[in-house]
Coordinates of C-alpha atoms in Angstrom, one line a residue:
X1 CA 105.6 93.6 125.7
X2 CA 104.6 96.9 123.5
X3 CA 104.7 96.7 120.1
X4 CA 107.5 99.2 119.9
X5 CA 109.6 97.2 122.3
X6 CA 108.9 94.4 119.6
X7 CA 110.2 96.7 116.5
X8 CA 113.3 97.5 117.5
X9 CA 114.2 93.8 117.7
X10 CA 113.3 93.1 114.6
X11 CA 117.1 93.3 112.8
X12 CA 118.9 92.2 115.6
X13 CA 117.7 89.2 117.7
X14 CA 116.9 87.4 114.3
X15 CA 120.8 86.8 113.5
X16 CA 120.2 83.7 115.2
X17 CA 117.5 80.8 114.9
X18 CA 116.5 81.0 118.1
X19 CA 116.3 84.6 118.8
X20 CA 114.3 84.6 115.6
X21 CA 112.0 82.3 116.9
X22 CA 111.7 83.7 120.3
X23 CA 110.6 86.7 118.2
X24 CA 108.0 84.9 116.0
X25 CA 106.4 83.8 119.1
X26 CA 106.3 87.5 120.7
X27 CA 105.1 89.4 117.9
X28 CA 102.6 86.2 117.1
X29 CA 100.9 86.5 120.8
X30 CA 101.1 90.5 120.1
X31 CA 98.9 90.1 117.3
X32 CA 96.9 87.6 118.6
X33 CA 95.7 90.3 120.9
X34 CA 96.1 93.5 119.2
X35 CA 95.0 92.0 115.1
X36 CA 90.9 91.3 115.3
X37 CA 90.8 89.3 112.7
X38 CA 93.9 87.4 113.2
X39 CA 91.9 86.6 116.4
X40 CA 89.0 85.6 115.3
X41 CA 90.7 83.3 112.8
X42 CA 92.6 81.8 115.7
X43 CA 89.3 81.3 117.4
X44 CA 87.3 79.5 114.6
X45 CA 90.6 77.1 114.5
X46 CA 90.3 76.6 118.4
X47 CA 93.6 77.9 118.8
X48 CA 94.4 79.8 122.4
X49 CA 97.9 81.8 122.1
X50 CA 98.6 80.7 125.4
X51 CA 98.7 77.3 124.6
X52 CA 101.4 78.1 121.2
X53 CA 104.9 76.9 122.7
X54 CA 106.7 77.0 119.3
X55 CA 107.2 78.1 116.1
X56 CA 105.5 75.5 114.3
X57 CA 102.3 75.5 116.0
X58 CA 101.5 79.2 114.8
X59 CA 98.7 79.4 112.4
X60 CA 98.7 81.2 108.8
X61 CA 96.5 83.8 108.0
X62 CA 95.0 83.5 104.5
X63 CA 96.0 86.4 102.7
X64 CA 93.2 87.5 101.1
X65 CA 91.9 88.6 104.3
X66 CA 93.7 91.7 103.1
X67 CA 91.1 92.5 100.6
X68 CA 88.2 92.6 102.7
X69 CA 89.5 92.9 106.6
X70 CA 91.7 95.6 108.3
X71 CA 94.3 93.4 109.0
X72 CA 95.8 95.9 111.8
X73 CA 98.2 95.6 114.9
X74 CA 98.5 99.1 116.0
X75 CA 96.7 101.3 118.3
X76 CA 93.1 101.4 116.5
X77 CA 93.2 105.1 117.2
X78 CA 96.7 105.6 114.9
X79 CA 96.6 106.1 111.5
X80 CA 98.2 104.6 108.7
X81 CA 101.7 106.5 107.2
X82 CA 100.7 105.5 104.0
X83 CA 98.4 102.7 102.4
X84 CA 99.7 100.0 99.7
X85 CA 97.2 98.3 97.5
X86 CA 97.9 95.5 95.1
X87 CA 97.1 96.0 91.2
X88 CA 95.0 93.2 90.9
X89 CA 93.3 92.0 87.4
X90 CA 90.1 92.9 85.9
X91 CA 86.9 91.7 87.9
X92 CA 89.4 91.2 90.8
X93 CA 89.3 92.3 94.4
X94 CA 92.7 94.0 95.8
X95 CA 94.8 93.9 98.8
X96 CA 94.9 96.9 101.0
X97 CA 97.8 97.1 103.1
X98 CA 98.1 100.0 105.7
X99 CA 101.5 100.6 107.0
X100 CA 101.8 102.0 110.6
X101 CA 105.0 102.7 110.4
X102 CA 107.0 103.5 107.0
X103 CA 109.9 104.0 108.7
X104 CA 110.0 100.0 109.6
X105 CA 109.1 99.1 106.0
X106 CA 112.3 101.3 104.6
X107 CA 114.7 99.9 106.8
X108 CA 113.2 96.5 105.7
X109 CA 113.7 96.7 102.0
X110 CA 117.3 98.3 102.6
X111 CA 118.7 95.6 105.0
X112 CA 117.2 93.1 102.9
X113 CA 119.1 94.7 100.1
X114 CA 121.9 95.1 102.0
X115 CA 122.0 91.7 102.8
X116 CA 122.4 90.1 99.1
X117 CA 123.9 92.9 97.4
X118 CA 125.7 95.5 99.5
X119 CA 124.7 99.3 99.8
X120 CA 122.3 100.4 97.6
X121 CA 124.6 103.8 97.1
X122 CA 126.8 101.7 95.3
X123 CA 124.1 100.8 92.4
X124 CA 122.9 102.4 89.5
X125 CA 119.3 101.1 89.2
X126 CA 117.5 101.4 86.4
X127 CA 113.5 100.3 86.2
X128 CA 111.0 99.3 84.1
X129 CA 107.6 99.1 86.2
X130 CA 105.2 100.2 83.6
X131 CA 102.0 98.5 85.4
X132 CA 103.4 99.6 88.8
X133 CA 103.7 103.8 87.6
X134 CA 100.7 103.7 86.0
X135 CA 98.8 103.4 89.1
X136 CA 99.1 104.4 92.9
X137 CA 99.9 102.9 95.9
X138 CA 102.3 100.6 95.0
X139 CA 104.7 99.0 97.6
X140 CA 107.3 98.2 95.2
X141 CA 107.7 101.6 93.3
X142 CA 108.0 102.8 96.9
X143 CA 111.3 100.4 97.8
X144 CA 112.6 101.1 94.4
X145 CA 112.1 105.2 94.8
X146 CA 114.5 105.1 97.9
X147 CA 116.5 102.1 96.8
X148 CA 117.3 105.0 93.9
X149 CA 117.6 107.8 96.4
X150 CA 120.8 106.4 97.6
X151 CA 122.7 107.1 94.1
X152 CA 122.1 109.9 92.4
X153 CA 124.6 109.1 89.9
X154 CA 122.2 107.7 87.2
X155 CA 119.5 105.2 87.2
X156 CA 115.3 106.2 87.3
X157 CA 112.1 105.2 86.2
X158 CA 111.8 104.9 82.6
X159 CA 108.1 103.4 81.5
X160 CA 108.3 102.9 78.1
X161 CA 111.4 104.6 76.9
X162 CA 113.6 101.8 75.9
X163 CA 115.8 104.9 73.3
X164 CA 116.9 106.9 77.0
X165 CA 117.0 103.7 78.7
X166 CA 119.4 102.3 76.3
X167 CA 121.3 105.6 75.9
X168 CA 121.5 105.7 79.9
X169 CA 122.5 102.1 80.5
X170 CA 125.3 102.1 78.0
X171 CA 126.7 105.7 79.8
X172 CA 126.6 104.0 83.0
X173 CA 128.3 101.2 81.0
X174 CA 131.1 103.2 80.2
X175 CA 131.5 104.8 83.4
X176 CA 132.1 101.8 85.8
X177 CA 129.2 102.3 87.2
X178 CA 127.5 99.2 89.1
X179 CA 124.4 98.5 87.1
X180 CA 120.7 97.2 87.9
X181 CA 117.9 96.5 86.0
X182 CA 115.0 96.0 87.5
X183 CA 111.8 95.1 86.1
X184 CA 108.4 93.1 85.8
X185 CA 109.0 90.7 83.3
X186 CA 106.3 91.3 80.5
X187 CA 108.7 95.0 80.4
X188 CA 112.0 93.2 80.9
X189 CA 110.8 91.1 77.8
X190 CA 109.4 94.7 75.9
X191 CA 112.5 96.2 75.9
X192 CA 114.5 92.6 74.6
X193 CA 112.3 92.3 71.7
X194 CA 113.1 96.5 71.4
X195 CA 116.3 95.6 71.1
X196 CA 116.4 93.0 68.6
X197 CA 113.9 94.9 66.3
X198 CA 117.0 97.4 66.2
X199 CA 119.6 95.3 66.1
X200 CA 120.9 96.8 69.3
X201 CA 123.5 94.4 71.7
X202 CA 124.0 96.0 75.1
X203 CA 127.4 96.4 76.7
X204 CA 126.7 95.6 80.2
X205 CA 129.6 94.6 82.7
X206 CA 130.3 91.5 83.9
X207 CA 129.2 92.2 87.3
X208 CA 125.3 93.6 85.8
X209 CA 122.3 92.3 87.3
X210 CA 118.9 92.0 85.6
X211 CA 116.5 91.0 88.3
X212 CA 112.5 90.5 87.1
X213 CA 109.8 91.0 89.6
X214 CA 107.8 88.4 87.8
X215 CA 104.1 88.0 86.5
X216 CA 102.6 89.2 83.3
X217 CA 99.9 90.8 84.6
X218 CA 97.9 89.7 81.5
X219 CA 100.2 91.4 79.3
X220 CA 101.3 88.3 77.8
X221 CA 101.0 84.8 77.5
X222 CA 101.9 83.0 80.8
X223 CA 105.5 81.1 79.9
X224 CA 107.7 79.1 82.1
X225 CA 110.2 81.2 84.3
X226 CA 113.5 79.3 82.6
X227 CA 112.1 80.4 79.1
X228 CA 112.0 84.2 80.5
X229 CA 115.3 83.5 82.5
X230 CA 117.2 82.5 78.9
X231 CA 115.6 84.8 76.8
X232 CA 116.6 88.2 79.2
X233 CA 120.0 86.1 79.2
X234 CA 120.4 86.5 75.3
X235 CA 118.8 90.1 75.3
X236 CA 121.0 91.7 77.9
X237 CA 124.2 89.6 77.5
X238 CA 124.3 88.2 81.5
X239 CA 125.0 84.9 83.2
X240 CA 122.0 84.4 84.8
X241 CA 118.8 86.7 85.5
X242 CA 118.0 87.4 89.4
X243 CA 114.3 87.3 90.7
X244 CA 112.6 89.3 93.8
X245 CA 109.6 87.5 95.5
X246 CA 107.8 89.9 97.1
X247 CA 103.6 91.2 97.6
X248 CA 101.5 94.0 98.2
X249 CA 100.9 92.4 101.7
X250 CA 104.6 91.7 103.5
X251 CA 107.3 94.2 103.9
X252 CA 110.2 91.9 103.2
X253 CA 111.5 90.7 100.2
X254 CA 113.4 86.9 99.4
X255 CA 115.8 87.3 96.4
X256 CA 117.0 85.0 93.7
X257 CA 120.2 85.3 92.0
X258 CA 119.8 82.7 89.4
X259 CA 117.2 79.9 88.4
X260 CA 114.8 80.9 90.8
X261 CA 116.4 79.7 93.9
X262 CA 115.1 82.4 96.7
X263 CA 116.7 83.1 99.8
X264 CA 115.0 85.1 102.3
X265 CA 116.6 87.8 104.9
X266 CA 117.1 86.9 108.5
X267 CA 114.2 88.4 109.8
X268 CA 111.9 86.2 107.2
X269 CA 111.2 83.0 106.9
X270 CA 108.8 80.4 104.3
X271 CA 107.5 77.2 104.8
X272 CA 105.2 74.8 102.9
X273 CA 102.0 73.3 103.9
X274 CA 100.1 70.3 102.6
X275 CA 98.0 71.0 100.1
X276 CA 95.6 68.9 100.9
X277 CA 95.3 69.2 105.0
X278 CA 96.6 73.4 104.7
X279 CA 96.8 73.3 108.7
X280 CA 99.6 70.5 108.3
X281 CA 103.0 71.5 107.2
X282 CA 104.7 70.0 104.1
X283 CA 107.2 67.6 104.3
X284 CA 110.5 69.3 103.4
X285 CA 111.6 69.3 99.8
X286 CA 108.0 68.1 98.6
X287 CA 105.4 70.7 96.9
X288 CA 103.3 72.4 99.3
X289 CA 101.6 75.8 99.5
X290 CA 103.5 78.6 100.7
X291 CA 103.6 79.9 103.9
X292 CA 105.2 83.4 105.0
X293 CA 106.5 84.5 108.5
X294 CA 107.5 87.9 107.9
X295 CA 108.6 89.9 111.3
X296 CA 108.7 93.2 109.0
X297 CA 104.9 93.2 109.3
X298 CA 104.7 93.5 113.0
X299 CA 101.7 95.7 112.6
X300 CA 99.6 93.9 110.8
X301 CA 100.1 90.1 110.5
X302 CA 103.7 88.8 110.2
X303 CA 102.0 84.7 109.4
X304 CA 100.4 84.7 106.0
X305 CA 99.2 81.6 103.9
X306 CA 100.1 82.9 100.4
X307 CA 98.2 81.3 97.5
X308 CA 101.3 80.0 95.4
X309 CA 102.8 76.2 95.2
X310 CA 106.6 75.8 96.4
X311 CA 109.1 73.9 97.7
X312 CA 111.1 75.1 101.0
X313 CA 114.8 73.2 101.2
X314 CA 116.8 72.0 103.8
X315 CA 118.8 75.1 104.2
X316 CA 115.8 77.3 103.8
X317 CA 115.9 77.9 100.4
X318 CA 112.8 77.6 97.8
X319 CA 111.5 77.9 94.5
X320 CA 107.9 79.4 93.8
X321 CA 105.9 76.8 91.6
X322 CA 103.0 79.0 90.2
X323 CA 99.5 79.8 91.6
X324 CA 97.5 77.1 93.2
X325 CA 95.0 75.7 90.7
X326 CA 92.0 78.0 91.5
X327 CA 93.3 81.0 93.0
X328 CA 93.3 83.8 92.0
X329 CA 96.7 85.5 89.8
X330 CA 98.6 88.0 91.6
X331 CA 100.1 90.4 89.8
X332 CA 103.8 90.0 91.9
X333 CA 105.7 86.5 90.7
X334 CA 103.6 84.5 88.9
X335 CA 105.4 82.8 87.0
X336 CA 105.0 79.2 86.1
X337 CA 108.4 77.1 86.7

């Protein structure tokens, strides 16, 4: 099966758990074929494609391989539509990510979006990426651009100017408008302590969301993500703050909308492994490492073993535990719970 043929059932035979899984097992012998390294990962683990019969049997790549492999599905002779890197910390290697096709990648981050919170046109969405500006090639300044695009109302980028951020939240305020505020949380936290040094309460309606990206990114002092969580609370006057777990290295996104409960779209999926045996799977509802399937990245590997501890639920649900002691810290959600 091409891997065109492949892409355009990405958003529709995943609506059920078997077409999602008759899927996964496609696009995994796809790659197993087309991805070199993803190959000769498979063959240092003795695994023949042939002989995978279900979901459970596919093997994780390690992610890093992202900072020293092309990790590449496509036709070697195409080229990438554009290239996402990860920020990294100092003395630290990055990611490199090259998209074949940024048309799939859109329509990933707006379904997703769709999914949990309706059409993007209907939001005003406000950001404060600092980190993410002041560099290139980052994946989520890309979704948020376009996620803006859709509403030209208000909303924009605003770095490190908490006075028109203010001014422009508490217009949208009084217009009705639906409001989000999006941000990596040492900014989300800049701009609460901004607030208090002034005195300043916002006005936001009910129905706000403040969502953090997570991380630091050696900003500030690591803290625990319900210490953020209540402090944004008491900034910004909401309910509950909501949380988006994504990475330089998949083109989907899981979303939170309170105590860091993450859900993922249908076309994603995250398990847990053991920790100690990483080829064994974690027993659900215990602490394991995370695992990714992510169908959005049918051109480069959709099976990723991500560095972070978690814990995958019954219903598919989980909660991101920190890094795993030793790895390195990514710059996209971590937090410590």
């Amino acid at each position: 099966m091409t891997g065109q043929a492949l892409q355009e059932r990405i958003f529709t035979d995943t609506a059920t758990q078997a077409g999602f899984d008759a899927l996964a097992l496609d696009i995994f012998r796809f790659q197993a074929a087309h991805c070199a390294p993803y190959r000769q990962y498979l063959d240092l683990l003795g695994v023949e494609p042939s002989g995978v019969v279900s979901v459970t049997e596919i093997p994780f790549l390690p992610v890093e391989f992202f900072k020293s492999r092309r990790i590449w599905s496509a036709p070697t002779d195409l080229h990438p539509e554009v290239v996402f890197t990860s920020s990294g910390t100092t003395g630290t290697e990055t990611s490199r990510h090259e998209v074949a096709s940024a048309e799939l990648y859109n329509a990933s981050f707006t379904r997703g979006f769709e999914h949990f919170y309706g059409s993007p046109s209907s939001w005003s969405i406000f950001a404060l990426l600092p980190s993410y500006l002041e560099r290139s090639g980052s994946s989520l300044v890309w979704m948020v651009e376009r996620l803006q695009a859709q509403n030209s109302v208000s909303g924009g980028f605003y770095l490190y100017d908490h006075d028109k951020l203010t001014a422009d939240l508490q217009k949208a305020a009084q217009n009705g408008q639906k409001i989000l505020l999006i941000g990596v949380a040492f900014a989300l936290l800049d701009y609460a302590e901004y607030l208090a040094s002034r005195s300043l309460t916002l006005a936001l309606p009910s129905d706000a969301v403040v969502m953090e990206t997570g991380g630091m990114k050696g900003k500030r002092r690591e803290v625990s993500r319900e210490t953020i969580h209540e402090a944004l609370c008491g900034a910004f006057g909401v309910k509950r703050v909501h949380s988006e777990y994504g990475m330089t290295e998949l083109l989907s996104q899981a979303y939170s909308d309170g105590e860091g409960l993450f859900r993922c779209p249908p076309w994603m999926r995250v398990a847990t492994r053991d920790l100690q045996s990483p080829l064994m799977p974690a027993e659900t509802g215990t602490v394991g490492g995370v695992n990714v399937i992510d169908l959005a990245n049918l051109w480069s590997c959709s099976f990723l073993e991500i560095q972070d501890r978690g814990v995958v639920y019954a219903d598919g649900s989980f909660r991101v535990l920190g890094r795993i002691e030793g790895a390195q810290l990514r710059g996209c959600n971590m937090l410590v719970e």
